[in-house]
XYZ file of C-alpha atoms in Angstrom:
573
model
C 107.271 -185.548 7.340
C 107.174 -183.926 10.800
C 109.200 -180.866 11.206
C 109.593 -179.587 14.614
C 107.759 -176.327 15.669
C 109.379 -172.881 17.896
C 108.431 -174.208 20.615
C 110.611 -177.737 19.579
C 113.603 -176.038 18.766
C 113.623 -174.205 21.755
C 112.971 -177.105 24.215
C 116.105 -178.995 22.344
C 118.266 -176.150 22.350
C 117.434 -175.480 26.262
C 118.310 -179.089 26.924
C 121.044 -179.441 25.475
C 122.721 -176.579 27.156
C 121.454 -177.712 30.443
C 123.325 -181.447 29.193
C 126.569 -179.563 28.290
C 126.752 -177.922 31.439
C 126.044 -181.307 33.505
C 128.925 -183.147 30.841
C 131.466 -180.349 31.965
C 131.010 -180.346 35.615
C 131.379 -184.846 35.745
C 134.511 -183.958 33.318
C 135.696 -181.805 35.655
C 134.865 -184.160 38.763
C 131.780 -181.650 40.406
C 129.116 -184.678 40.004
C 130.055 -188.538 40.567
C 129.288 -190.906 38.053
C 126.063 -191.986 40.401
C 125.001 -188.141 40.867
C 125.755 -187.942 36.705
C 123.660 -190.990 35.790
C 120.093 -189.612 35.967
C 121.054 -186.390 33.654
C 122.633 -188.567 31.686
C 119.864 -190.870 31.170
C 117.398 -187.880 30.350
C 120.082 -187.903 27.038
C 120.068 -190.945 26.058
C 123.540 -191.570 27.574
C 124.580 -194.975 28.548
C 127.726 -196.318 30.269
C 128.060 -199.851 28.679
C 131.340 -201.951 29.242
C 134.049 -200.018 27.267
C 132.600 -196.367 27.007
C 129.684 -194.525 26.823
C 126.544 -194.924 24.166
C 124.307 -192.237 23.231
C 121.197 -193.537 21.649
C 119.396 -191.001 19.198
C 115.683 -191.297 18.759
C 114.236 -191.793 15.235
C 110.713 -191.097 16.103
C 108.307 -193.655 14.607
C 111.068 -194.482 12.756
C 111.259 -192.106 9.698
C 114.197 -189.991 8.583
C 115.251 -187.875 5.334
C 118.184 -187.976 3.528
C 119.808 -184.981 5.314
C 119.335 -186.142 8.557
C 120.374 -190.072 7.631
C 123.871 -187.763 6.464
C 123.969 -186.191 9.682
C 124.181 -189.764 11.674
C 126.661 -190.765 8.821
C 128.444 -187.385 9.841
C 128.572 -188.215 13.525
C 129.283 -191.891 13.018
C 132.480 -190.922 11.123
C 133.489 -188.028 12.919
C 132.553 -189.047 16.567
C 132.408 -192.742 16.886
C 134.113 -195.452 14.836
C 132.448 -194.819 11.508
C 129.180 -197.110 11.945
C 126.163 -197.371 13.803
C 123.697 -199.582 15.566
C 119.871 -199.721 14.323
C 118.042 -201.187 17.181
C 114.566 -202.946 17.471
C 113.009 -199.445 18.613
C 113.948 -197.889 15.562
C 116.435 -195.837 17.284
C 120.038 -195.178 16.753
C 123.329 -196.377 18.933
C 126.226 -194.879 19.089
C 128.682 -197.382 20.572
C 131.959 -195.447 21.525
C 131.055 -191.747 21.707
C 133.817 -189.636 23.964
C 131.356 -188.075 26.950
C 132.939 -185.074 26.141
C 131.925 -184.964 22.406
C 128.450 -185.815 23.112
C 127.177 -182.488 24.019
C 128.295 -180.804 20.429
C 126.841 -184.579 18.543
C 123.600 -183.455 20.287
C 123.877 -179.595 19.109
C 125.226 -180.966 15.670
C 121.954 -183.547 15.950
C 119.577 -180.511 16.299
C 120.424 -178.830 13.357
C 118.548 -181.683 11.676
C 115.874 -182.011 13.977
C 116.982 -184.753 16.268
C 117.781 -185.225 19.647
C 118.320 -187.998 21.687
C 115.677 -187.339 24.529
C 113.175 -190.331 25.765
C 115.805 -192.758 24.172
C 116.548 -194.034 27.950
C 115.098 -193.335 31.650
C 111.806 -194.240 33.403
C 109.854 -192.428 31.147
C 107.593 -193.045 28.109
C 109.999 -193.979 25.348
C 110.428 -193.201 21.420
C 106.916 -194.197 20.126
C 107.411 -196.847 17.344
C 104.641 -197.947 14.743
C 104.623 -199.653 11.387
C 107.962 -199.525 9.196
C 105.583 -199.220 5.919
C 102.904 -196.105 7.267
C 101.983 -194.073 4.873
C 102.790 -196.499 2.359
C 101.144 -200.166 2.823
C 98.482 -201.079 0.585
C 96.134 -202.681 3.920
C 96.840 -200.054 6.131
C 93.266 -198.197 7.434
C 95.001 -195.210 7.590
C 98.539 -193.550 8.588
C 99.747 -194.519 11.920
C 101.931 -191.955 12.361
C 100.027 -188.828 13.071
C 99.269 -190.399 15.953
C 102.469 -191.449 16.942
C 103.680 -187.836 16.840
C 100.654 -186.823 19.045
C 101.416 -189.315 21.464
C 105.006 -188.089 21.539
C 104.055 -184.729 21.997
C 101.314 -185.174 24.647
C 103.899 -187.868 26.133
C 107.873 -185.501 26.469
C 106.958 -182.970 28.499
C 104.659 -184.580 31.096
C 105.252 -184.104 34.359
C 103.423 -186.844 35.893
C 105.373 -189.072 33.352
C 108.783 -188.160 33.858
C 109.367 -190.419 36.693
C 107.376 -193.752 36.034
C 107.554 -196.613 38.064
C 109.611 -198.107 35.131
C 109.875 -197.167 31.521
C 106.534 -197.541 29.303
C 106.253 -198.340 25.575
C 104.225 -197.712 23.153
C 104.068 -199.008 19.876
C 100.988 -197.622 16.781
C 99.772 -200.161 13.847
C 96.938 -199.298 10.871
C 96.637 -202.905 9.565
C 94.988 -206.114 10.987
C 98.497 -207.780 10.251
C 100.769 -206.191 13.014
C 104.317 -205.262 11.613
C 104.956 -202.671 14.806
C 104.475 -206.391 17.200
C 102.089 -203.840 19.332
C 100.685 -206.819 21.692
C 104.368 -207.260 23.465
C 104.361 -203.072 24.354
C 103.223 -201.495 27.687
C 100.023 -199.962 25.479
C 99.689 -201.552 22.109
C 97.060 -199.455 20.113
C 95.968 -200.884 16.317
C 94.190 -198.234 14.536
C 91.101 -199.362 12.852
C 87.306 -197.961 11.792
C 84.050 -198.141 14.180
C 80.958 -199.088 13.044
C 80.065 -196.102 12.183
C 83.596 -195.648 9.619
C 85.037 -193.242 12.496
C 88.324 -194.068 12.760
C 89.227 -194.964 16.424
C 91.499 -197.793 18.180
C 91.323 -201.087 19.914
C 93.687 -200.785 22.781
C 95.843 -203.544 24.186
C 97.788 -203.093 27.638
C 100.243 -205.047 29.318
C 102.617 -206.160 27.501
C 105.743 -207.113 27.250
C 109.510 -209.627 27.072
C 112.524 -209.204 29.869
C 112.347 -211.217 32.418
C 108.840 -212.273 32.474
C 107.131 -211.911 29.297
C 103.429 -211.540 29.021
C 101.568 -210.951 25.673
C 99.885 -207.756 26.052
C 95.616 -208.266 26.900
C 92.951 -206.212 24.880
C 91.376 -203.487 27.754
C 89.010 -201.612 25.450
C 87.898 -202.265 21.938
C 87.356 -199.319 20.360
C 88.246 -195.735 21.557
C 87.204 -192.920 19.087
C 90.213 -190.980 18.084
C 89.357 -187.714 19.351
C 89.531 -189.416 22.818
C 92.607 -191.269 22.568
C 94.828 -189.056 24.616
C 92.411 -189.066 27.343
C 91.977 -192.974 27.696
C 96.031 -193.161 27.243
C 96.388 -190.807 30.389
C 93.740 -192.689 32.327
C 95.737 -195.885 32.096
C 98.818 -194.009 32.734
C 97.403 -192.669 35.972
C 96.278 -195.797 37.227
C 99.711 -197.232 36.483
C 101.322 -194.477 38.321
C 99.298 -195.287 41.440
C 99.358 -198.812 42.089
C 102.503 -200.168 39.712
C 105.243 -201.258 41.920
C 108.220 -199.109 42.577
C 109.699 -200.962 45.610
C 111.249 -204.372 43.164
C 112.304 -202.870 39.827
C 111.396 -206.013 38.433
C 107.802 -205.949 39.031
C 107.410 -202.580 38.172
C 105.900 -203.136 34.513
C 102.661 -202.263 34.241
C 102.247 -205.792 32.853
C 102.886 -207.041 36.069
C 100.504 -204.912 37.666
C 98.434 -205.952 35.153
C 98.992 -209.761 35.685
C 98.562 -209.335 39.697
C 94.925 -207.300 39.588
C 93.848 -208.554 36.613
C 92.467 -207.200 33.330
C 89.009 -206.470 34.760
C 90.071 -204.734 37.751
C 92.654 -202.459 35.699
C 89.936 -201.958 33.017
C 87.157 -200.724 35.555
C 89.833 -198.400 36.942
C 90.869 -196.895 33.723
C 87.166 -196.584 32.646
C 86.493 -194.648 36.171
C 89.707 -192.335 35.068
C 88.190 -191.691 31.442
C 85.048 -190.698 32.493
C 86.624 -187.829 34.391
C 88.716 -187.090 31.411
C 87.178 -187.758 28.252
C 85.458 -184.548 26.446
C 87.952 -182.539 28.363
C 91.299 -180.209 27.579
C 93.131 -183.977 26.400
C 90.471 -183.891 23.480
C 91.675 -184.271 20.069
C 89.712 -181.460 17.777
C 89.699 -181.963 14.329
C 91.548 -179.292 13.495
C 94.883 -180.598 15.334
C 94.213 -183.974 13.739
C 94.670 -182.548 10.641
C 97.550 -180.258 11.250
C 99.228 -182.747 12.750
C 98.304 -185.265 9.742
C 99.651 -182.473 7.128
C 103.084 -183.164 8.203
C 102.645 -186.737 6.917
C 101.277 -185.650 3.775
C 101.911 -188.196 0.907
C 104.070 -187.322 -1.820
C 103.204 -186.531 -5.046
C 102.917 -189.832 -6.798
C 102.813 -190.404 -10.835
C 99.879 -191.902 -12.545
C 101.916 -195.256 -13.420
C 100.445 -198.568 -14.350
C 100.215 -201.443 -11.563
C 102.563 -203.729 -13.304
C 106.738 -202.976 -14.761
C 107.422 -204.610 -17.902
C 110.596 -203.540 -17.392
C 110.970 -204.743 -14.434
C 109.818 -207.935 -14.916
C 111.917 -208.767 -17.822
C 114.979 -207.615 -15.277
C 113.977 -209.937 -12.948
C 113.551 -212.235 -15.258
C 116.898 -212.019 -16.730
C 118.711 -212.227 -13.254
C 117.869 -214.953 -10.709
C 120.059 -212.903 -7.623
C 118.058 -209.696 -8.658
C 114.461 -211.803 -8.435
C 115.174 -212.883 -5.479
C 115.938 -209.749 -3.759
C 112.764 -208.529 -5.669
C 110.481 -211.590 -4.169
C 111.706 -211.083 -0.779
C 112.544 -207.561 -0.368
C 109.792 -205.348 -1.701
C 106.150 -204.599 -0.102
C 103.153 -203.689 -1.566
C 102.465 -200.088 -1.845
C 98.560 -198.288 -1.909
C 99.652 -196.762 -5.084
C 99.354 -198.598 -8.372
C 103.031 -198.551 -9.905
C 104.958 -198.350 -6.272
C 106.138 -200.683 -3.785
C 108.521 -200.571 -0.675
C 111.940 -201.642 -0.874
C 113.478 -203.365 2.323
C 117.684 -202.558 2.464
C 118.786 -205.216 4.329
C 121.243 -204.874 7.305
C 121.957 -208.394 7.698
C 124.692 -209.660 4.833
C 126.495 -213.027 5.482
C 128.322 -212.572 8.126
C 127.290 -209.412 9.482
C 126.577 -207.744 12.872
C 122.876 -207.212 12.523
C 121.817 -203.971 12.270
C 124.419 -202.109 11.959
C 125.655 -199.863 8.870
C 128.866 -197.959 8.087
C 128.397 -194.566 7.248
C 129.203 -194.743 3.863
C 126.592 -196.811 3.613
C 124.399 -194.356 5.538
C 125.648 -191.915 2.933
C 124.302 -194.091 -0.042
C 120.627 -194.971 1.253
C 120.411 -191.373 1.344
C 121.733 -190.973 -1.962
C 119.077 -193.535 -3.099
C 116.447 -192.052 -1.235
C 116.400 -188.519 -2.367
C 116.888 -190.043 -6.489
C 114.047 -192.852 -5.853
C 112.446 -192.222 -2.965
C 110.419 -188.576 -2.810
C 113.476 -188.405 0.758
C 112.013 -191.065 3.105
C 113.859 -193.780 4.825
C 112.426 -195.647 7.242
C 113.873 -197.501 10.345
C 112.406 -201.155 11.141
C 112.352 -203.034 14.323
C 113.842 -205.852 12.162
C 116.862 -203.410 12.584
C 116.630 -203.484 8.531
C 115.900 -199.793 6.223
C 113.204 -199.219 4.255
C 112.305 -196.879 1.139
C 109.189 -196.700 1.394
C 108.037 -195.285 -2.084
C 109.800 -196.473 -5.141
C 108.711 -196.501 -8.806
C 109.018 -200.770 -9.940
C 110.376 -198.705 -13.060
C 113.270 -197.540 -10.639
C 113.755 -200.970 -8.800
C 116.907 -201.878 -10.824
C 118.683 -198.962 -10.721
C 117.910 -198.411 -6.520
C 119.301 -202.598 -6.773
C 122.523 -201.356 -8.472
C 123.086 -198.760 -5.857
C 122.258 -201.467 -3.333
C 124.660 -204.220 -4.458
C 127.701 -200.802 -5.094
C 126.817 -200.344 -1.555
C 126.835 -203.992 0.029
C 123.622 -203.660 0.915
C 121.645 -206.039 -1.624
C 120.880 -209.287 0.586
C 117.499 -210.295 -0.740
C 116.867 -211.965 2.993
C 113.916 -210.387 4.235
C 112.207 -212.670 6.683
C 114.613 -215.396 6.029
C 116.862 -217.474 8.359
C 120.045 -215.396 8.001
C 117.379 -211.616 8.425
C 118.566 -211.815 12.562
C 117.433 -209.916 15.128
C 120.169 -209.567 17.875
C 120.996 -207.329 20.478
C 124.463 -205.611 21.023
C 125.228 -208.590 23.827
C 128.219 -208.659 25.568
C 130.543 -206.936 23.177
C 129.026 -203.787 24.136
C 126.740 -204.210 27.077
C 127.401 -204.286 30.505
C 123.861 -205.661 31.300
C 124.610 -208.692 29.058
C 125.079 -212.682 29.899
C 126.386 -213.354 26.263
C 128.084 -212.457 23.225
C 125.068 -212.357 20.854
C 127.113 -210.876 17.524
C 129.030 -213.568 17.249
C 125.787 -216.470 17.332
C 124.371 -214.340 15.065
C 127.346 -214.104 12.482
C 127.911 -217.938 12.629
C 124.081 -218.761 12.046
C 124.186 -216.037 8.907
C 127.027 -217.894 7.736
C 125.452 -221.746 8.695
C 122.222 -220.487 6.725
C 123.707 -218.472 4.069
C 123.142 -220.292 0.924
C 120.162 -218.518 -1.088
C 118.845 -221.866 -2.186
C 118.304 -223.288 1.752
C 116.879 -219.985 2.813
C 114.498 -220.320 -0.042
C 113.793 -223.783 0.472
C 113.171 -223.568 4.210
C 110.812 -220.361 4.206
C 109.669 -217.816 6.667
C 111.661 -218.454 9.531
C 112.678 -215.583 11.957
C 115.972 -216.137 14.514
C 116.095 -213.821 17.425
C 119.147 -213.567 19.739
C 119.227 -211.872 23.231
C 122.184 -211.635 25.021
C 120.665 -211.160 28.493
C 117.403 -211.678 30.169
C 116.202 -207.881 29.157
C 115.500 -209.349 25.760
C 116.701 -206.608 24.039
C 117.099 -208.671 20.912
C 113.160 -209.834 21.535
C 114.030 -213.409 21.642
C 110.999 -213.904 23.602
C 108.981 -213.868 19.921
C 111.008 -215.348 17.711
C 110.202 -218.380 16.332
C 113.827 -219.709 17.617
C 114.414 -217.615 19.891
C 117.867 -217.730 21.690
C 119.243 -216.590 25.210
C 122.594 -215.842 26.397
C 122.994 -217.378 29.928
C 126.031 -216.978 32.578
C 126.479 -220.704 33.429
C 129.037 -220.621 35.988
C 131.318 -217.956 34.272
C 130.764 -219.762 30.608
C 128.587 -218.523 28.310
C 125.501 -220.807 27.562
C 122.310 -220.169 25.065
C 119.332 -221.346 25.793
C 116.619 -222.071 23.044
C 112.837 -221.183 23.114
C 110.730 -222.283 19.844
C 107.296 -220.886 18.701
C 107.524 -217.559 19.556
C 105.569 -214.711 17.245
C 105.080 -210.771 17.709
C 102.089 -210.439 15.640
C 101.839 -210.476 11.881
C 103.942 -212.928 10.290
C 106.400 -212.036 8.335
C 108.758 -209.546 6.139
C 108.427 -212.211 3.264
C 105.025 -212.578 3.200
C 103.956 -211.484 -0.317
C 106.301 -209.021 -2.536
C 105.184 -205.835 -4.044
C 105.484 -206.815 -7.434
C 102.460 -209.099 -7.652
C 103.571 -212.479 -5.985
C 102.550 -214.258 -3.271
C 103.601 -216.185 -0.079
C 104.552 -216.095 3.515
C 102.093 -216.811 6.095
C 99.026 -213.876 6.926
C 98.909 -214.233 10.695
C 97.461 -211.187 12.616
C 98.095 -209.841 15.809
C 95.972 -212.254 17.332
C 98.684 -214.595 17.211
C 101.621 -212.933 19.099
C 102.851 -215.832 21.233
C 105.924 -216.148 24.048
C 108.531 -219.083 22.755
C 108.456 -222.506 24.701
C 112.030 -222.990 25.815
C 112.687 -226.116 24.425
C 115.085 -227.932 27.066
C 118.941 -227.181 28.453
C 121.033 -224.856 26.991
C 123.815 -225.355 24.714
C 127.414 -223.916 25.005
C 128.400 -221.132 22.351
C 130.647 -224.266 20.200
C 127.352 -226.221 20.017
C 124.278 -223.536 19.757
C 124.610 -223.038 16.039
C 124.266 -226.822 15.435
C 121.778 -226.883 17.549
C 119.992 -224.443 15.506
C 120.476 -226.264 11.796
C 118.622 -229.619 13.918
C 116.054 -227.683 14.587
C 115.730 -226.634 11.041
C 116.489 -229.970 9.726
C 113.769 -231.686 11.799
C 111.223 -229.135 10.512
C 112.402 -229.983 7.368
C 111.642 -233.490 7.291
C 108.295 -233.349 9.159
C 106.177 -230.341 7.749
C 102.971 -231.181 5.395
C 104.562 -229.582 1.926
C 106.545 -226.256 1.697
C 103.630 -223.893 1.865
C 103.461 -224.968 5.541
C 105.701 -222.751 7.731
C 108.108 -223.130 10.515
C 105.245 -221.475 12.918
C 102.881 -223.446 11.608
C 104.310 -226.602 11.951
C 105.619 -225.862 15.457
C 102.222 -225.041 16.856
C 101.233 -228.022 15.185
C 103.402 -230.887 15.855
C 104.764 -228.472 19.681
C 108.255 -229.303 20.583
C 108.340 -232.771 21.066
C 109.664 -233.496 18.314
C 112.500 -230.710 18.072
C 113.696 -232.396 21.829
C 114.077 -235.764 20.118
C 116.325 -234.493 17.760
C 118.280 -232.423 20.011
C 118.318 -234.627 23.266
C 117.288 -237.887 22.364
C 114.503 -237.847 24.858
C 117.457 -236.200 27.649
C 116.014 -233.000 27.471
């Protein structure tokens, strides 16, 4: 794991006393909340509706025990005693006193975190794979490369004031779990012809207010020159993307308006004044950098548990949690274990700190100190003996944290929505608790399959509804809240469920290829009627897919949503 340098702690330490000084002098009414909110934003400080939020960045989202106990420690001591896991693997912080914030930050540092690049037109926390370093089809780790793209990335001056913020998300596998085609710069690791290991690059895109599935610019870059082709798109971004209409300043706009061929001849013109130059990757940094990420000393086990399959055997509630909540792991005797953040009736995503507390319990008995943050807004650990999968189960369940959900109805994405945000059309919590609780029984979720539910409360999509299969929008309809439904949607590889790490099968194997933007389906619905809505949609799949092994995507794109309006309209849509 990645431990930061001198030069790190010195850069966090200088910022946050630059931060403490700007917190005292708004306290103390020197600066105006308008003069305050660009320092605050280089912070990760947020004013939502009821106080301020300090997101903390989890880069590429991977943590340790200790510093999973420090955001327990500031949840309880700081905020109300829980915390929001968002879908960039980050951290919220939802009612933070501004004038506590500066000593979270220096209490956040002696772990090794900050909260810088969390917020602001800049290039934001790089995200990649939940399961790096640990998936059994992964070419190779992801995240060496999304700590050299952080580090090339904070300190860049020509990137510190982008036309709008820019996202960039790593994966190692042909099935995308990072959802890299709906980022600014997508980049999937994979081997040249020659074995080299290199990437095929993807630009442009992206969900808010007009989504656009990101388009493939180059097909292989070799790695050593991967900093230099990232900078050459940056600079063409930074001279023609639009900074005079905020919303058109995306680079997938810019992007959609030039097209792919006139943004690819411009970054190629770039490159070839860059490539083989001081942004070249030598070996030797490749491999520093990769020592951080060095794989843990695994046993010599056998692939399959006798032990564990007798457990799971014995205990239907334990098998499921097995089937749907463990991943296949490169090392024979291992898997990943999925915690689930989303138990019936739950605000997705979030977790109390004692329950921070006991992940990191688990993960320093079962899991060589790794927890991982999803997009899914779910935990992972990523390396766990089958021999110790009861026992980390036990501590699950003591917890409240066993839901054996993963990729299920009730396993909701949703955004903070307008409990928290001031941006926000729409309660999304609330849709999201009453569909956990409409979908709850274990026998339905098993019966319907993959099926992924995705709430936004605004148009910013911060809850990715864009790519869900049902995907659903909070609206402002005249001062009522209103949600309306899009169906079909897909980020890339398909799905948490699909296959557990104890030798099963199942779930659909879609790659990136297949990220898709939801059709909205007709008028909205009001908040009494948007859950029922829902369960017609599920009951009309249901009734007309070709045998269970054919999924709720599948059918969809199959059948398109004619007949999902007939059930809900009648033909009025």
């Amino acid at each position: 794991m990645y431990r930061y340098d001198e030069f790190d702690h010195a850069f966090v330490r200088d910022r946050l006393e630059q931060f403490r000084d700007q917190v005292n002098r708004r306290l103390a009414g020197d600066l105006t909340e308008e003069q305050f909110k660009p320092l605050r934003l280089m912070n990760g400080v947020y004013l939502q509706l009821h106080a301020y939020m300090l997101r903390i960045a989890i880069p590429y989202g991977t943590l340790s025990a200790r510093q999973l106990r420090k955001l327990a420690h500031v949840a309880r001591t700081y905020d109300k005693g829980y915390g929001h896991f968002t879908t960039r693997q980050n951290l919220q912080l939802h009612w933070p006193r501004l004038e506590d914030i500066p000593t979270i930050l220096e209490e956040l540092a002696e772990v090794e975190m900050h909260a810088i690049q969390t917020s602001g037109n800049c290039i934001r926390n790089v995200t990649t794979d939940h399961f790096a370093g640990a998936a059994a089809d992964e070419v190779a780790d992801p995240r060496p490369w999304a700590e050299i793209v952080r580090q090339w990335s904070s300190l860049h001056p020509e990137f510190s004031f982008l036309p709008r913020k820019f996202k960039v998300a790593v994966t190692a596998a042909a099935r995308d779990r990072a959802a890299i085609r709906v980022h600014d710069i997508g980049l999937e690791l994979r081997r040249g012809p020659d074995g080299g290991i290199g990437f095929r690059v993807f630009v442009g895109g992206g969900l808010g207010r007009t989504p656009m599935v990101g388009r493939e610019i180059r097909d292989f870059v070799p790695e050593n020159a991967l900093l230099a082709y990232l900078e050459a798109i940056l600079r063409v971004y930074n001279r023609y993307g639009r900074r005079d209409n905020k919303f058109k300043a995306r680079i997938k706009i810019l992007v959609h308006e030039r097209g792919i061929e006139e943004i690819r001849a411009g970054v190629e013109a770039e490159f070839e004044t860059l490539r083989g130059g001081a942004l070249d990757v030598p070996a030797e940094a490749r491999e520093r950098i990769a020592a951080y990420f060095a794989p843990p000393a695994f046993a010599d086990l056998p692939a399959r548990s006798a032990a564990l399959e007798a457990a799971w055997k014995a205990d239907p509630t334990f098998g499921r949690w097995i089937a749907r909540n463990t991943h296949p792991h490169k090392v024979p005797g291992y898997v990943s274990a999925t915690i689930s953040l989303k138990p019936v009736g739950g605000v997705p995503g979030d977790a109390t700190a004692a329950q921070m507390d006991a992940v990191a319990d688990l993960a320093e008995r079962y899991g060589f100190d790794e927890i991982r943050v999803s997009h899914e807004q779910n935990l992972i650990l990523p390396h766990v003996r089958k021999d110790d999968l009861r026992a980390v189960y036990d501590g699950l369940v003591a917890a409240g944290l066993a839901t054996g959900n993963a990729g299920f109805a009730t396993d909701i994405i949703a955004c903070p929505g307008l409990d928290y945000c001031a941006l926000a059309n729409a309660r999304s919590i609330p849709i999201a608790q009453r569909l956990s609780e409409r979908f709850a029984d274990a026998d339905r979720q098993a019966e319907i399959g993959d099926l992924s539910l995705k709430i936004s409360g605004c148009i910013n999509a911060c809850g990715h509804h864009h790519v869900g299969h049902i995907g659903i929008l909070g609206v402002d309809r005249k001062g009522e809240e209103f949600y309306q439904i899009t169906l079909g949607g897909a980020p890339g590889g398909e799905i948490a469920g699909a296959g557990s790490g104890v030798g099963e099968s199942g779930g659909a194997e879609i790659g990136g290829a297949d990220a898709a933007i939801g059709e909205i389906v007709g008028k909205g619905f009001s908040a009494d009627d948007v859950v029922d809505a829902v369960e017609t949609i599920v009951d009309t799949y249901l009734t007309l897919r070709e045998g269970r092994e054919e999924t709720f995507l599948a059918a969809w794109r199959r059948l398109g949503n004619a007949p999902f309006q007939e059930a809900l309209y009648g033909g009025r849509s």
